[in-house]
mmCIF file of C-alpha atoms and ligand atoms in Angstrom:
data_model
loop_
_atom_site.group_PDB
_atom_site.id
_atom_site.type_symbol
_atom_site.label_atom_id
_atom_site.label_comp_id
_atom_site.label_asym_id
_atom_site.label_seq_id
_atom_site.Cartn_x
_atom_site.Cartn_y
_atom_site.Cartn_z
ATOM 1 C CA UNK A 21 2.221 5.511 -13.369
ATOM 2 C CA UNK A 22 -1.783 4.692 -11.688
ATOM 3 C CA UNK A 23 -3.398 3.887 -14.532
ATOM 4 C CA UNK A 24 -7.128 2.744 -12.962
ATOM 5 C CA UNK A 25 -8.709 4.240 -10.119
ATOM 6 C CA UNK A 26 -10.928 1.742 -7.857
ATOM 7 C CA UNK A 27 -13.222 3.423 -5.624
ATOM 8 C CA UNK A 28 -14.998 1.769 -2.009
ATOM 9 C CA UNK A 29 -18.405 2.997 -2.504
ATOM 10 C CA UNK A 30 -19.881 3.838 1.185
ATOM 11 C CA UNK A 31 -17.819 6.267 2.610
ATOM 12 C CA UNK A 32 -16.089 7.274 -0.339
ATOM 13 C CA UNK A 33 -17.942 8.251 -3.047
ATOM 14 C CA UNK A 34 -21.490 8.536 -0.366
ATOM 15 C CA UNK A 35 -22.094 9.331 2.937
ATOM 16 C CA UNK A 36 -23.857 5.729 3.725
ATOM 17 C CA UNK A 37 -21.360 5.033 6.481
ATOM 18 C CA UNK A 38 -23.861 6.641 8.483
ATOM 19 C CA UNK A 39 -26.972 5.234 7.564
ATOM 20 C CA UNK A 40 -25.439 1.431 7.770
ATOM 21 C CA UNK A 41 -24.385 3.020 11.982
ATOM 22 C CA UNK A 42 -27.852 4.300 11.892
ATOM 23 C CA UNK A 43 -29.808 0.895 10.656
ATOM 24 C CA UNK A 44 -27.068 -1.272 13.308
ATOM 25 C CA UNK A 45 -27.926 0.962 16.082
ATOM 26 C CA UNK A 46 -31.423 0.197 16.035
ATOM 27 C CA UNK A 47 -30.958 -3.137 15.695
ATOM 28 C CA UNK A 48 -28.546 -3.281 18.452
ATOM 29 C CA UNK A 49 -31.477 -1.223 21.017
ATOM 30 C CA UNK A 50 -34.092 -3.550 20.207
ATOM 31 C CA UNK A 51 -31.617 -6.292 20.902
ATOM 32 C CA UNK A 52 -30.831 -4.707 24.582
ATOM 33 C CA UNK A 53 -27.420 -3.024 24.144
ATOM 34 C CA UNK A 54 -25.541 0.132 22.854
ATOM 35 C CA UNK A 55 -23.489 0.031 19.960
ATOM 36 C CA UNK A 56 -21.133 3.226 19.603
ATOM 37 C CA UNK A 57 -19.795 4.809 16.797
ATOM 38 C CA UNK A 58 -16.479 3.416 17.710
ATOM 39 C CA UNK A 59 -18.082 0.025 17.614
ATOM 40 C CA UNK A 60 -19.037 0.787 14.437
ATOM 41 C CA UNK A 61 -15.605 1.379 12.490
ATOM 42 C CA UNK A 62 -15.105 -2.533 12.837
ATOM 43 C CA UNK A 63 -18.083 -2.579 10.819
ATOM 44 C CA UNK A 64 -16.543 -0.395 7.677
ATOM 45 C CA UNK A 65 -16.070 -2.709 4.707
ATOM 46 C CA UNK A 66 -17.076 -5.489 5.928
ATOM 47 C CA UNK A 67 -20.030 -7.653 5.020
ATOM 48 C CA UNK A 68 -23.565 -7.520 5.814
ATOM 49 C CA UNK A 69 -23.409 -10.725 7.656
ATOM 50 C CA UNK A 70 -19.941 -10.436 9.192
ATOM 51 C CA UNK A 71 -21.181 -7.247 10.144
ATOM 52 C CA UNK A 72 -24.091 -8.713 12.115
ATOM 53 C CA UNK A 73 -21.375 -11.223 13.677
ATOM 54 C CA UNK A 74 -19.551 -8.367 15.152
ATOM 55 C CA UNK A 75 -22.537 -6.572 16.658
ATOM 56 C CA UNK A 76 -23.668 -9.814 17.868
ATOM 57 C CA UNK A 77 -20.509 -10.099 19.068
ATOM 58 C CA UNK A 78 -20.200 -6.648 20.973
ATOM 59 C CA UNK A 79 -23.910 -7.409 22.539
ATOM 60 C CA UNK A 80 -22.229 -11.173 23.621
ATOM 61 C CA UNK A 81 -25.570 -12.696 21.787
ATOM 62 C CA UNK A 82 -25.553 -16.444 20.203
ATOM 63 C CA UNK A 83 -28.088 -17.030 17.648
ATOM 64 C CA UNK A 84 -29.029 -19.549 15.175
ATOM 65 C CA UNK A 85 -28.207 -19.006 11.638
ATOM 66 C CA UNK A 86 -32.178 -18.566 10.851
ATOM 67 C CA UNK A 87 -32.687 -15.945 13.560
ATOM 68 C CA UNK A 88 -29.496 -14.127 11.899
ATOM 69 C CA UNK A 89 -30.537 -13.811 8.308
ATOM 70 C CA UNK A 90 -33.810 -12.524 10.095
ATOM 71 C CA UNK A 91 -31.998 -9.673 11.747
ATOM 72 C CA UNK A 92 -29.626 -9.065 8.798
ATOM 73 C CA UNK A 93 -32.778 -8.687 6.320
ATOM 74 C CA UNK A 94 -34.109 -6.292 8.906
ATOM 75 C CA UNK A 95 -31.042 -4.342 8.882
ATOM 76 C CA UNK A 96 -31.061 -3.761 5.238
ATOM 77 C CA UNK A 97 -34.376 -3.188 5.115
ATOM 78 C CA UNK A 98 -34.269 -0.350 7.528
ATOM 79 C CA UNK A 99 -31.435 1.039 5.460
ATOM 80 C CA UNK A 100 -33.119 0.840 2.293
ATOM 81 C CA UNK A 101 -35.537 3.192 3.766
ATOM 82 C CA UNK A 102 -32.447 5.958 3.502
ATOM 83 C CA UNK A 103 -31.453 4.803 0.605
ATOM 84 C CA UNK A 104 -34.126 5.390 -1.440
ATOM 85 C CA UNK A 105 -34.420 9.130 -0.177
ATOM 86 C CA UNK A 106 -31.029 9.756 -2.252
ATOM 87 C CA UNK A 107 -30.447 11.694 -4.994
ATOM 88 C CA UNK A 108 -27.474 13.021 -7.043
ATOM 89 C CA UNK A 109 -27.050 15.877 -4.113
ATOM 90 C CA UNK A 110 -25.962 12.901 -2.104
ATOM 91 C CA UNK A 111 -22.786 12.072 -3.805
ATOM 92 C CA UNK A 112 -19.644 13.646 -1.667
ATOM 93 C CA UNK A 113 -18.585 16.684 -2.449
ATOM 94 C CA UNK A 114 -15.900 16.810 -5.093
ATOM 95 C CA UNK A 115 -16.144 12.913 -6.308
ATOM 96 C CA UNK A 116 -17.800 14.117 -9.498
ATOM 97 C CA UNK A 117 -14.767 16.509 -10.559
ATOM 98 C CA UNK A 118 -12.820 13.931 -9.203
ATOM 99 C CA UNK A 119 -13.873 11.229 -11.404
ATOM 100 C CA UNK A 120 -14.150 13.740 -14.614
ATOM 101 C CA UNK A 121 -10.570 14.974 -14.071
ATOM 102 C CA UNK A 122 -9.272 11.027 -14.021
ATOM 103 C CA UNK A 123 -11.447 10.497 -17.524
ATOM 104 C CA UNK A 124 -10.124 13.046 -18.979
ATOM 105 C CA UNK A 125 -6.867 11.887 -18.842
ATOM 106 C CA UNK A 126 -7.336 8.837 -19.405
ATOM 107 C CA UNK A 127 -7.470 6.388 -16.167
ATOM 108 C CA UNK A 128 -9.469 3.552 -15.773
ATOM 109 C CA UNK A 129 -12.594 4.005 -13.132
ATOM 110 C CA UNK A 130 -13.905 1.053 -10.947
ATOM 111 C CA UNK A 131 -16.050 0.433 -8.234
ATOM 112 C CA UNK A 132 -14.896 -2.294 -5.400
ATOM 113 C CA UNK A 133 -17.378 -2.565 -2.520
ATOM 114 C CA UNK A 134 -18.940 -5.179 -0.138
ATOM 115 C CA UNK A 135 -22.342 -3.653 -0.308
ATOM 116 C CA UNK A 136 -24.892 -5.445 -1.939
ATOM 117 C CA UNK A 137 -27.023 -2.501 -2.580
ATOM 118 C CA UNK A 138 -24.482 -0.842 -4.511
ATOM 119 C CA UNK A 139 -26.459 -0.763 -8.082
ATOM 120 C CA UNK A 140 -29.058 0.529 -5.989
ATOM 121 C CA UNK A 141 -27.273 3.810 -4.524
ATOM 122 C CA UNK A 142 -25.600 4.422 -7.986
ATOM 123 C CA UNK A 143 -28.632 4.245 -9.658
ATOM 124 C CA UNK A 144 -30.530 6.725 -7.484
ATOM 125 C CA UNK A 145 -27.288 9.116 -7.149
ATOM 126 C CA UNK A 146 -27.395 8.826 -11.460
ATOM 127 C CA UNK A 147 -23.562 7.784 -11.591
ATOM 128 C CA UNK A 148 -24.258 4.263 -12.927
ATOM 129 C CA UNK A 149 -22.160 5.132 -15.586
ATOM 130 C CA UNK A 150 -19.362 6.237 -14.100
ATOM 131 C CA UNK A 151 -17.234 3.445 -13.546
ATOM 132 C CA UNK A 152 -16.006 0.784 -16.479
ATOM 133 C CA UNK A 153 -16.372 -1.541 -14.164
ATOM 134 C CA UNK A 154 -18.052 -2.345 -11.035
ATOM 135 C CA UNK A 155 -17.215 -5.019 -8.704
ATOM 136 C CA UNK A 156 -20.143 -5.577 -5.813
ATOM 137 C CA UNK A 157 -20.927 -7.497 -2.630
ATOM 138 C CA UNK A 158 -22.748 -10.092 -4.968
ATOM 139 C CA UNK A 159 -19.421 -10.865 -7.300
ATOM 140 C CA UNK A 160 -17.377 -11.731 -3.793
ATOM 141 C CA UNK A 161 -17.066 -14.458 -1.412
ATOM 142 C CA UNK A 162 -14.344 -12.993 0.452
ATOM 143 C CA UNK A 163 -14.641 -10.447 2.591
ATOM 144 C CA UNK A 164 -11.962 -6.993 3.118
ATOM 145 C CA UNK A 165 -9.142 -7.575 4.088
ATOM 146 C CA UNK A 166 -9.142 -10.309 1.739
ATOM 147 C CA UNK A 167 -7.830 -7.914 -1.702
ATOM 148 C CA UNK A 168 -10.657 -10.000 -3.735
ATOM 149 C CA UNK A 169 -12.605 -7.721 -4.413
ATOM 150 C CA UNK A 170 -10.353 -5.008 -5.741
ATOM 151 C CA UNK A 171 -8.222 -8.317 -7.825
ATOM 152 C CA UNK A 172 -11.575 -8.346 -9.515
ATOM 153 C CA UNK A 173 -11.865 -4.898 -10.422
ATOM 154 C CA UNK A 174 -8.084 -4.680 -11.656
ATOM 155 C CA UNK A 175 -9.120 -7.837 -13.667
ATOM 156 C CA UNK A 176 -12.061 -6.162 -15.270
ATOM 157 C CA UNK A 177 -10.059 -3.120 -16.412
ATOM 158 C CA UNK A 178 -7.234 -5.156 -17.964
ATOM 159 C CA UNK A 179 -4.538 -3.694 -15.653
ATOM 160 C CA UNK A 180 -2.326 -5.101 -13.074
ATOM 161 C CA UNK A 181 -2.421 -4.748 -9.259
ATOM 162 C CA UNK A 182 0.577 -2.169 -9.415
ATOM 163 C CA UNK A 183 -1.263 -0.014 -11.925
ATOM 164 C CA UNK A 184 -4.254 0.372 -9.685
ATOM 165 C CA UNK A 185 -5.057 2.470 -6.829
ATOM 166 C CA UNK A 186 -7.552 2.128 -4.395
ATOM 167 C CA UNK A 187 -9.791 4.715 -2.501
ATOM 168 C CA UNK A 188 -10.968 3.443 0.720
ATOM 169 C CA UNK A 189 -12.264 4.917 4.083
ATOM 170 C CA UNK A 190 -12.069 1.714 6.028
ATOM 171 C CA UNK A 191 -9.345 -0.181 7.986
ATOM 172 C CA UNK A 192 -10.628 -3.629 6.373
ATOM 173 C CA UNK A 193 -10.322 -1.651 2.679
ATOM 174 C CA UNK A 194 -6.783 -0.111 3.405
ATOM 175 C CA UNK A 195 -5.605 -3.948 4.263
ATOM 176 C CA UNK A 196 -7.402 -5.336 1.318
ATOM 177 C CA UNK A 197 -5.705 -2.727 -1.336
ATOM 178 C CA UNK A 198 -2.210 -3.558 0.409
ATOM 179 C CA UNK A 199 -3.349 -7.081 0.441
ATOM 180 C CA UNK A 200 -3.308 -7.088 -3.107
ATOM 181 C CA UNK A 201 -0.530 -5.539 -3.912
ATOM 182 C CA UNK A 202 -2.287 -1.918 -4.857
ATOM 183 C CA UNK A 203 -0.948 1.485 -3.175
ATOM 184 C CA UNK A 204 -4.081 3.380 -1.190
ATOM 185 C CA UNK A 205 -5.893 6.311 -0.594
ATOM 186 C CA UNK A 206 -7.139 6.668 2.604
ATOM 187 C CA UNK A 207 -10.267 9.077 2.871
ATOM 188 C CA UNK A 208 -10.757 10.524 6.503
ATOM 189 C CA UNK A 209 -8.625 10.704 9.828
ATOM 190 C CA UNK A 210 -5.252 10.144 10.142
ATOM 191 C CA UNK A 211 -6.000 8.421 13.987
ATOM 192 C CA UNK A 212 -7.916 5.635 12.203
ATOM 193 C CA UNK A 213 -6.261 5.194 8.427
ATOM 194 C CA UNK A 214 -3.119 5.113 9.209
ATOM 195 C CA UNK A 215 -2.131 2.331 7.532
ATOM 196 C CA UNK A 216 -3.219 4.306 4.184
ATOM 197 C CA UNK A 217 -0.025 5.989 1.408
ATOM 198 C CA UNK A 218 -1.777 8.932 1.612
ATOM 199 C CA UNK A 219 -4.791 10.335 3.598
ATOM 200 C CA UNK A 220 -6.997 12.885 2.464
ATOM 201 C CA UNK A 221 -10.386 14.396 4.238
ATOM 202 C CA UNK A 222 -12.769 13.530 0.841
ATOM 203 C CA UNK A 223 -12.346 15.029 -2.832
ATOM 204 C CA UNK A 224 -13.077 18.726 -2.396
ATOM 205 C CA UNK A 225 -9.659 19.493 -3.092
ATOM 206 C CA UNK A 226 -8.334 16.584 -4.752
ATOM 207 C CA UNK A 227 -6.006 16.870 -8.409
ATOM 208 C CA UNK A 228 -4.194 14.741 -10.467
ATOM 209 C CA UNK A 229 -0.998 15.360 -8.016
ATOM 210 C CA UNK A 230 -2.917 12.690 -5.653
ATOM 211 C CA UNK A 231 -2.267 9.613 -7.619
ATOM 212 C CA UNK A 232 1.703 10.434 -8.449
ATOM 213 C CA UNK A 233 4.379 8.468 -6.359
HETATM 214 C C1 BG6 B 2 -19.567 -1.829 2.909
HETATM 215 C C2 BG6 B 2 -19.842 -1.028 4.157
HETATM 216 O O1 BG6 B 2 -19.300 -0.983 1.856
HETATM 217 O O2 BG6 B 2 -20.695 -2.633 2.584
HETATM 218 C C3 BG6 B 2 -20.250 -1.944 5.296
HETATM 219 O O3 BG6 B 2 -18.684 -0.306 4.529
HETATM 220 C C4 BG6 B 2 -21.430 -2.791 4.862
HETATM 221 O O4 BG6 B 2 -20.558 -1.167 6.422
HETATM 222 C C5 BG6 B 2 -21.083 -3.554 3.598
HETATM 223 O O5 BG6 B 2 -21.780 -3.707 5.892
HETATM 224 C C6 BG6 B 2 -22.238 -4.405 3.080
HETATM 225 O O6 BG6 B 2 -23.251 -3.557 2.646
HETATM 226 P P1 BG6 B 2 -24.711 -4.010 2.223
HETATM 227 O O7 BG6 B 2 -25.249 -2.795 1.521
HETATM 228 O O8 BG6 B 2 -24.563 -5.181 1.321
HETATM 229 O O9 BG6 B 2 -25.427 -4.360 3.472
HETATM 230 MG MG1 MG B 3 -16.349 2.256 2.819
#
Protein backbone atom coordinates (compact mmCIF):
# COMPACT_ATOMS: atom_id res chain seq x y z
CA UNK A 1 0.00 0.00 0.00
CA UNK A 2 1.45 3.98 -1.25
CA UNK A 3 1.96 5.34 1.79
CA UNK A 4 3.69 9.01 0.68
CA UNK A 5 2.80 10.90 -2.23
CA UNK A 6 5.82 12.97 -3.93
CA UNK A 7 4.73 15.55 -6.21
CA UNK A 8 7.08 17.35 -9.41
CA UNK A 9 6.13 20.83 -8.85
CA UNK A 10 6.01 22.60 -12.51
CA UNK A 11 3.64 20.89 -14.42
CA UNK A 12 2.03 19.11 -11.78
CA UNK A 13 0.83 20.90 -9.12
CA UNK A 14 1.30 24.61 -11.55
CA UNK A 15 1.09 25.48 -14.88
CA UNK A 16 4.92 26.89 -15.00
CA UNK A 17 5.78 24.50 -17.80
CA UNK A 18 4.75 27.27 -19.83
CA UNK A 19 6.29 30.15 -18.49
CA UNK A 20 9.92 28.24 -18.25
CA UNK A 21 8.90 27.60 -22.71
CA UNK A 22 7.96 31.17 -22.56
CA UNK A 23 11.31 32.68 -20.70
CA UNK A 24 13.58 29.88 -23.20
CA UNK A 25 11.89 31.13 -26.20
CA UNK A 26 12.97 34.52 -25.79
CA UNK A 27 16.15 33.68 -25.00
CA UNK A 28 16.48 31.43 -27.87
CA UNK A 29 15.13 34.71 -30.49
CA UNK A 30 17.55 37.01 -29.16
CA UNK A 31 20.12 34.30 -29.63
CA UNK A 32 19.04 33.90 -33.55
CA UNK A 33 16.99 30.67 -33.61
CA UNK A 34 13.51 29.06 -32.93
CA UNK A 35 12.97 26.85 -30.21
CA UNK A 36 9.54 24.83 -30.50
CA UNK A 37 7.43 23.51 -28.06
CA UNK A 38 8.62 20.12 -29.00
CA UNK A 39 12.09 21.35 -28.29
CA UNK A 40 10.95 22.20 -25.20
CA UNK A 41 9.74 18.74 -23.61
CA UNK A 42 13.59 17.85 -23.42
CA UNK A 43 13.61 20.68 -21.21
CA UNK A 44 10.84 19.21 -18.54
CA UNK A 45 12.61 18.32 -15.30
CA UNK A 46 15.63 19.09 -16.03
CA UNK A 47 17.91 21.74 -14.60
CA UNK A 48 18.24 25.31 -15.15
CA UNK A 49 21.66 24.92 -16.51
CA UNK A 50 21.27 21.60 -18.32
CA UNK A 51 18.40 23.22 -19.63
CA UNK A 52 20.43 26.07 -21.15
CA UNK A 53 22.87 23.19 -22.52
CA UNK A 54 20.11 21.77 -24.53
CA UNK A 55 18.86 25.01 -26.06
CA UNK A 56 22.35 25.86 -26.70
CA UNK A 57 22.51 22.76 -28.07
CA UNK A 58 19.37 22.93 -30.47
CA UNK A 59 20.72 26.62 -31.64
CA UNK A 60 24.42 24.62 -32.28
CA UNK A 61 25.97 27.67 -30.00
CA UNK A 62 29.41 27.16 -27.89
CA UNK A 63 29.84 29.47 -25.10
CA UNK A 64 32.03 29.99 -22.23
CA UNK A 65 30.88 29.03 -18.88
CA UNK A 66 30.71 32.97 -17.88
CA UNK A 67 28.59 33.91 -20.89
CA UNK A 68 26.24 30.84 -19.75
CA UNK A 69 25.48 31.70 -16.18
CA UNK A 70 24.81 35.19 -17.89
CA UNK A 71 22.08 33.79 -20.07
CA UNK A 72 20.80 31.33 -17.42
CA UNK A 73 20.36 34.36 -14.81
CA UNK A 74 18.52 36.08 -17.61
CA UNK A 75 16.31 33.25 -18.09
CA UNK A 76 15.18 33.12 -14.58
CA UNK A 77 14.92 36.46 -14.30
CA UNK A 78 12.49 36.80 -17.11
CA UNK A 79 10.53 34.01 -15.48
CA UNK A 80 10.40 35.48 -12.20
CA UNK A 81 8.55 38.22 -13.82
CA UNK A 82 5.49 35.43 -14.19
CA UNK A 83 6.09 34.15 -11.23
CA UNK A 84 5.46 36.75 -9.11
CA UNK A 85 2.00 37.52 -10.88
CA UNK A 86 0.74 34.10 -9.17
CA UNK A 87 -1.64 33.57 -6.79
CA UNK A 88 -3.55 30.64 -5.18
CA UNK A 89 -5.95 30.69 -8.52
CA UNK A 90 -2.82 29.41 -10.14
CA UNK A 91 -2.57 26.07 -8.58
CA UNK A 92 -4.10 23.24 -11.14
CA UNK A 93 -7.31 22.47 -10.89
CA UNK A 94 -8.10 19.67 -8.50
CA UNK A 95 -4.43 19.42 -6.71
CA UNK A 96 -5.94 21.01 -3.62
CA UNK A 97 -8.75 18.20 -3.14
CA UNK A 98 -6.19 16.07 -4.25
CA UNK A 99 -3.77 16.70 -1.60
CA UNK A 100 -6.70 17.06 1.22
CA UNK A 101 -8.18 13.66 0.24
CA UNK A 102 -4.41 11.96 0.67
CA UNK A 103 -4.22 13.86 4.36
CA UNK A 104 -7.07 12.73 5.33
CA UNK A 105 -6.23 9.39 5.13
CA UNK A 106 -3.27 9.50 6.16
CA UNK A 107 -0.35 9.55 3.34
CA UNK A 108 2.69 11.26 3.51
CA UNK A 109 2.95 14.56 1.06
CA UNK A 110 6.31 15.67 -0.57
CA UNK A 111 7.54 17.89 -3.00
CA UNK A 112 10.55 16.62 -5.48
CA UNK A 113 11.50 19.22 -8.10
CA UNK A 114 14.58 20.63 -9.95
CA UNK A 115 13.38 24.16 -9.76
CA UNK A 116 15.14 26.40 -7.70
CA UNK A 117 12.36 28.80 -7.35
CA UNK A 118 10.18 26.34 -5.87
CA UNK A 119 9.75 28.11 -2.21
CA UNK A 120 9.05 30.94 -4.28
CA UNK A 121 5.88 29.60 -6.33
CA UNK A 122 4.58 27.81 -3.13
CA UNK A 123 4.79 30.70 -1.23
CA UNK A 124 2.87 32.98 -3.60
CA UNK A 125 0.26 30.03 -4.52
CA UNK A 126 -0.11 29.86 -0.21
CA UNK A 127 0.53 25.94 -0.21
CA UNK A 128 3.85 26.18 1.67
CA UNK A 129 2.39 24.04 4.02
CA UNK A 130 1.26 21.46 2.18
CA UNK A 131 3.89 19.08 1.89
CA UNK A 132 5.94 17.41 5.08
CA UNK A 133 8.61 17.66 3.17
CA UNK A 134 10.04 19.42 0.32
CA UNK A 135 12.95 18.44 -1.65
CA UNK A 136 14.22 21.45 -4.21
CA UNK A 137 16.67 22.21 -7.01
CA UNK A 138 19.04 23.61 -4.19
CA UNK A 139 19.13 20.09 -2.02
CA UNK A 140 20.32 18.17 -5.50
CA UNK A 141 23.33 17.71 -7.48
CA UNK A 142 21.91 15.27 -9.73
CA UNK A 143 19.76 15.96 -12.19
CA UNK A 144 16.19 13.69 -13.41
CA UNK A 145 16.64 10.89 -14.48
CA UNK A 146 18.97 10.46 -11.77
CA UNK A 147 15.96 9.22 -8.82
CA UNK A 148 17.97 11.69 -6.30
CA UNK A 149 15.82 13.82 -5.82
CA UNK A 150 12.73 11.80 -5.07
CA UNK A 151 15.46 9.21 -2.69
CA UNK A 152 15.55 12.44 -0.77
CA UNK A 153 12.05 13.04 -0.36
CA UNK A 154 11.28 9.24 0.55
CA UNK A 155 14.18 9.82 3.07
CA UNK A 156 12.57 12.83 4.62
CA UNK A 157 9.21 11.10 5.16
CA UNK A 158 10.70 7.99 6.78
CA UNK A 159 9.36 5.60 4.09
CA UNK A 160 10.92 3.40 1.59
CA UNK A 161 11.17 3.75 -2.22
CA UNK A 162 8.32 1.04 -2.66
CA UNK A 163 5.99 2.95 -0.36
CA UNK A 164 6.24 6.09 -2.41
CA UNK A 165 4.69 7.28 -5.48
CA UNK A 166 5.64 9.86 -7.65
CA UNK A 167 3.60 12.46 -9.73
CA UNK A 168 5.46 13.68 -12.64
CA UNK A 169 4.65 15.32 -16.08
CA UNK A 170 8.08 14.89 -17.54
CA UNK A 171 9.98 12.10 -19.40
CA UNK A 172 13.25 12.91 -17.21
CA UNK A 173 10.71 12.61 -13.87
CA UNK A 174 8.96 9.30 -15.07
CA UNK A 175 12.75 7.77 -15.44
CA UNK A 176 13.84 9.24 -12.20
CA UNK A 177 10.71 7.68 -10.09
CA UNK A 178 11.45 4.22 -11.95
CA UNK A 179 15.03 4.98 -11.38
CA UNK A 180 14.49 4.74 -7.88
CA UNK A 181 12.58 2.10 -7.52
CA UNK A 182 9.04 4.17 -6.98
CA UNK A 183 5.82 3.30 -9.24
CA UNK A 184 4.57 6.73 -11.25
CA UNK A 185 1.95 8.87 -12.13
CA UNK A 186 2.21 10.33 -15.25
CA UNK A 187 0.18 13.71 -15.64
CA UNK A 188 -0.64 14.56 -19.39
CA UNK A 189 -0.51 12.65 -22.86
CA UNK A 190 -0.24 9.26 -23.33
CA UNK A 191 2.11 10.04 -26.82
CA UNK A 192 4.77 11.54 -24.51
CA UNK A 193 4.46 9.64 -20.84
CA UNK A 194 4.36 6.55 -21.83
CA UNK A 195 6.74 5.18 -19.84
CA UNK A 196 4.39 6.28 -16.75
CA UNK A 197 2.00 3.13 -14.49
CA UNK A 198 -0.69 5.19 -14.99
CA UNK A 199 -1.47 8.45 -16.93
CA UNK A 200 -3.94 10.84 -16.03
CA UNK A 201 -4.83 14.47 -17.75
CA UNK A 202 -4.27 16.55 -14.10
CA UNK A 203 -6.34 16.08 -10.73
CA UNK A 204 -9.84 17.22 -11.64
CA UNK A 205 -11.03 13.87 -11.32
CA UNK A 206 -8.55 12.15 -9.35
CA UNK A 207 -9.62 9.66 -5.96
CA UNK A 208 -8.01 7.52 -3.75
CA UNK A 209 -8.56 4.55 -6.49
CA UNK A 210 -5.38 6.31 -8.29
CA UNK A 211 -2.72 5.22 -5.95
CA UNK A 212 -4.04 1.32 -5.54
CA UNK A 213 -2.05 -1.42 -7.50
C1 LIG B 1 11.81 21.78 -13.40
C2 LIG B 1 11.24 22.21 -14.73
O1 LIG B 1 10.79 21.55 -12.51
O2 LIG B 1 12.66 22.80 -12.88
C3 LIG B 1 12.36 22.58 -15.69
O3 LIG B 1 10.48 21.16 -15.29
C4 LIG B 1 13.24 23.64 -15.05
O4 LIG B 1 11.79 23.04 -16.89
C5 LIG B 1 13.76 23.14 -13.72
O5 LIG B 1 14.33 23.95 -15.91
C6 LIG B 1 14.63 24.17 -13.00
O6 LIG B 1 13.83 25.24 -12.62
P1 LIG B 1 14.35 26.62 -12.03
O7 LIG B 1 13.10 27.24 -11.48
O8 LIG B 1 15.35 26.29 -10.98
O9 LIG B 1 14.95 27.36 -13.16
MG1 LIG C 1 7.47 19.02 -14.14
Amino acid sequence: MIKGCIFDLDGVVVDTARYHFQAWHRLARELGFNFTEEHNERLKGVSRMASLNILLEVGGLSLTDPEKQKLAAQKNEWYLEHIRKMTPADILPGVTEFLNLLRSVGKKIALGTASKNARIILTQIGLSAAFDSIVDGNRVANAKPDPEVFLIAAADLKLGPKDCLVFEDAIAGVEAAHNGGMKCIGIGHHDILKKADKIIPGFKEATLDLIEF
